[in-house]
Amino acid sequence: MNTGKGRNAVPSEMEKAFGLTLGELMESRNAAWAFLENERVRAAFQTLETASPGATDRCYNMLVARSFSGAFGAAGKALAVYASQEGLASGSRWSTVLRKVMVEPPTHADTADWWVLFSALNASVEFQITQLGAPKMEQRLTGEFLSELKHAGLRWGGLLAPMLKRRGASMAFHQIDLERLGGEQATGGDFALVLDFDGLTGLPSEPPPGHRIVPLVFQAKRFIRPKADVSQSHKTRGSQKSYLRANPAASAYIFYENGDIALPDPLPILVKPIANVHHEKATSVFAGTVDFASYLYRASVDSTYAPRADSVQEALSMIYAQARPGQLSSLLVASGSPNAQKRYDAAVAHFAATYGPDLEDDKKSGEN
């Protein structure tokens, strides 16, 4: 059989349909399956399924809500129908759809979304497992989580390396230097993440996915079950919650279970869209929340859920429309473009020049 490998090799039928040779597809699929079947990973999923079946149902809905409107390829749609006909019990649908549908790279109309999903799952589980020690500050927790995310992105991108090389792509999470914009402030977003996929990794057998740029803003919160404190307020700019709600970019709280007493089974990283936060002082970490990976996947595939930007500059404008330059501690860019780091570094440099006079005001202002 022609594998499609080699400089002048004729692509196999498998590669023509899915962009991957049979060997590459099986390697990626088997790695995802092995990850999901790992005892530690299954225990991590079970923690959330036991603590909040409603949250895991929302995770399931996040993954399949756009399956028949562009997110899934033909193979993915067929798998989703098959899985639904088998009957998925409430409370276990999330883990089941991951194992039966999402695990296959050709499920996704753009293989970048398979990479996003499993990188985020991997990072969330590893972070959850390591947070069994002493409590830490939110900024440190965010730093450790983003490090896990970058590492996981390299791992799952490596599985796609031959295909990415053929397409001129290179999947990675890029850390953008924000030092020139000042330090973190507590009001506004704690970090931003931009999904920037140019369509090079779309399934050859599906319509071209086009270029997606999806800016996301996250405010980090440590919590002890069952609630997280969202009462923070700035003396001049008002409540943190109201500030986040005004962002043109999709904005959410991201919750890390990291209390004064280490738990034997901490929850995975949870995300609560700002629209689901209805109380001024505290919010339930179970009501209206999903796991980080499901949120990121839905944001990536659904323009009605997370607004798109038309350019790098517009993405940064959406992120910084409410969060002043000094308020974001980190900016991470998930991209298949080899020059993503350079493009975003240049854009941030432009913002530094534009907002420079405002930075001292940010440094002098504080929280109530």
PDB file of N, CA and C in Angstrom, residues 6 13 29 73 108 144 161 166 195 203 257 279 291 323 329:
ATOM      1  N   GLY A   6       7.234  10.214   1.775  1.00  0.00           N
ATOM      2  CA  GLY A   6       8.301  10.383   0.801  1.00  0.00           C
ATOM      3  C   GLY A   6       8.057  11.630  -0.026  1.00  0.00           C
ATOM      4  N   GLU A  13      -5.404   7.036  -0.745  1.00  0.00           N
ATOM      5  CA  GLU A  13      -6.803   7.445  -0.651  1.00  0.00           C
ATOM      6  C   GLU A  13      -7.125   7.960   0.751  1.00  0.00           C
ATOM      7  N   ARG A  29      -4.876   8.208  16.675  1.00  0.00           N
ATOM      8  CA  ARG A  29      -6.080   7.682  17.310  1.00  0.00           C
ATOM      9  C   ARG A  29      -5.730   6.809  18.508  1.00  0.00           C
ATOM     10  N   GLY A  73     -16.561  16.437  10.404  1.00  0.00           N
ATOM     11  CA  GLY A  73     -16.568  15.970   9.039  1.00  0.00           C
ATOM     12  C   GLY A  73     -17.592  14.857   8.881  1.00  0.00           C
ATOM     13  N   HIS A 108     -13.174  15.482  13.146  1.00  0.00           N
ATOM     14  CA  HIS A 108     -13.171  16.931  13.162  1.00  0.00           C
ATOM     15  C   HIS A 108     -12.890  17.483  11.765  1.00  0.00           C
ATOM     16  N   GLU A 144       1.522  27.817  36.093  1.00  0.00           N
ATOM     17  CA  GLU A 144       1.770  26.375  36.042  1.00  0.00           C
ATOM     18  C   GLU A 144       0.834  25.694  35.043  1.00  0.00           C
ATOM     19  N   ALA A 161       3.017  15.372  13.338  1.00  0.00           N
ATOM     20  CA  ALA A 161       4.166  16.011  12.698  1.00  0.00           C
ATOM     21  C   ALA A 161       4.294  15.734  11.206  1.00  0.00           C
ATOM     22  N   ARG A 166       3.804  18.231   5.760  1.00  0.00           N
ATOM     23  CA  ARG A 166       3.284  18.263   4.381  1.00  0.00           C
ATOM     24  C   ARG A 166       2.447  19.511   4.131  1.00  0.00           C
ATOM     25  N   LEU A 195      -7.053  31.498  19.789  1.00  0.00           N
ATOM     26  CA  LEU A 195      -7.013  30.379  18.863  1.00  0.00           C
ATOM     27  C   LEU A 195      -6.899  30.951  17.458  1.00  0.00           C
ATOM     28  N   LEU A 203      -9.745  18.888   6.789  1.00  0.00           N
ATOM     29  CA  LEU A 203      -9.839  17.626   6.059  1.00  0.00           C
ATOM     30  C   LEU A 203      -9.940  17.911   4.560  1.00  0.00           C
ATOM     31  N   GLU A 257      -9.296  24.354  41.818  1.00  0.00           N
ATOM     32  CA  GLU A 257      -9.561  23.885  43.186  1.00  0.00           C
ATOM     33  C   GLU A 257      -8.232  23.765  43.919  1.00  0.00           C
ATOM     34  N   HIS A 279     -24.533  36.204  40.560  1.00  0.00           N
ATOM     35  CA  HIS A 279     -24.503  36.767  41.910  1.00  0.00           C
ATOM     36  C   HIS A 279     -23.290  37.669  42.084  1.00  0.00           C
ATOM     37  N   ASP A 291     -15.798  21.762  31.813  1.00  0.00           N
ATOM     38  CA  ASP A 291     -14.355  21.619  31.925  1.00  0.00           C
ATOM     39  C   ASP A 291     -13.674  22.489  30.871  1.00  0.00           C
ATOM     40  N   ALA A 323      -9.939  45.181  29.404  1.00  0.00           N
ATOM     41  CA  ALA A 323      -8.754  44.935  30.232  1.00  0.00           C
ATOM     42  C   ALA A 323      -7.640  45.854  29.774  1.00  0.00           C
ATOM     43  N   SER A 329      -1.781  38.975  32.838  1.00  0.00           N
ATOM     44  CA  SER A 329      -0.487  38.415  33.230  1.00  0.00           C
ATOM     45  C   SER A 329       0.122  37.589  32.108  1.00  0.00           C
TER      46      SER A 329
END
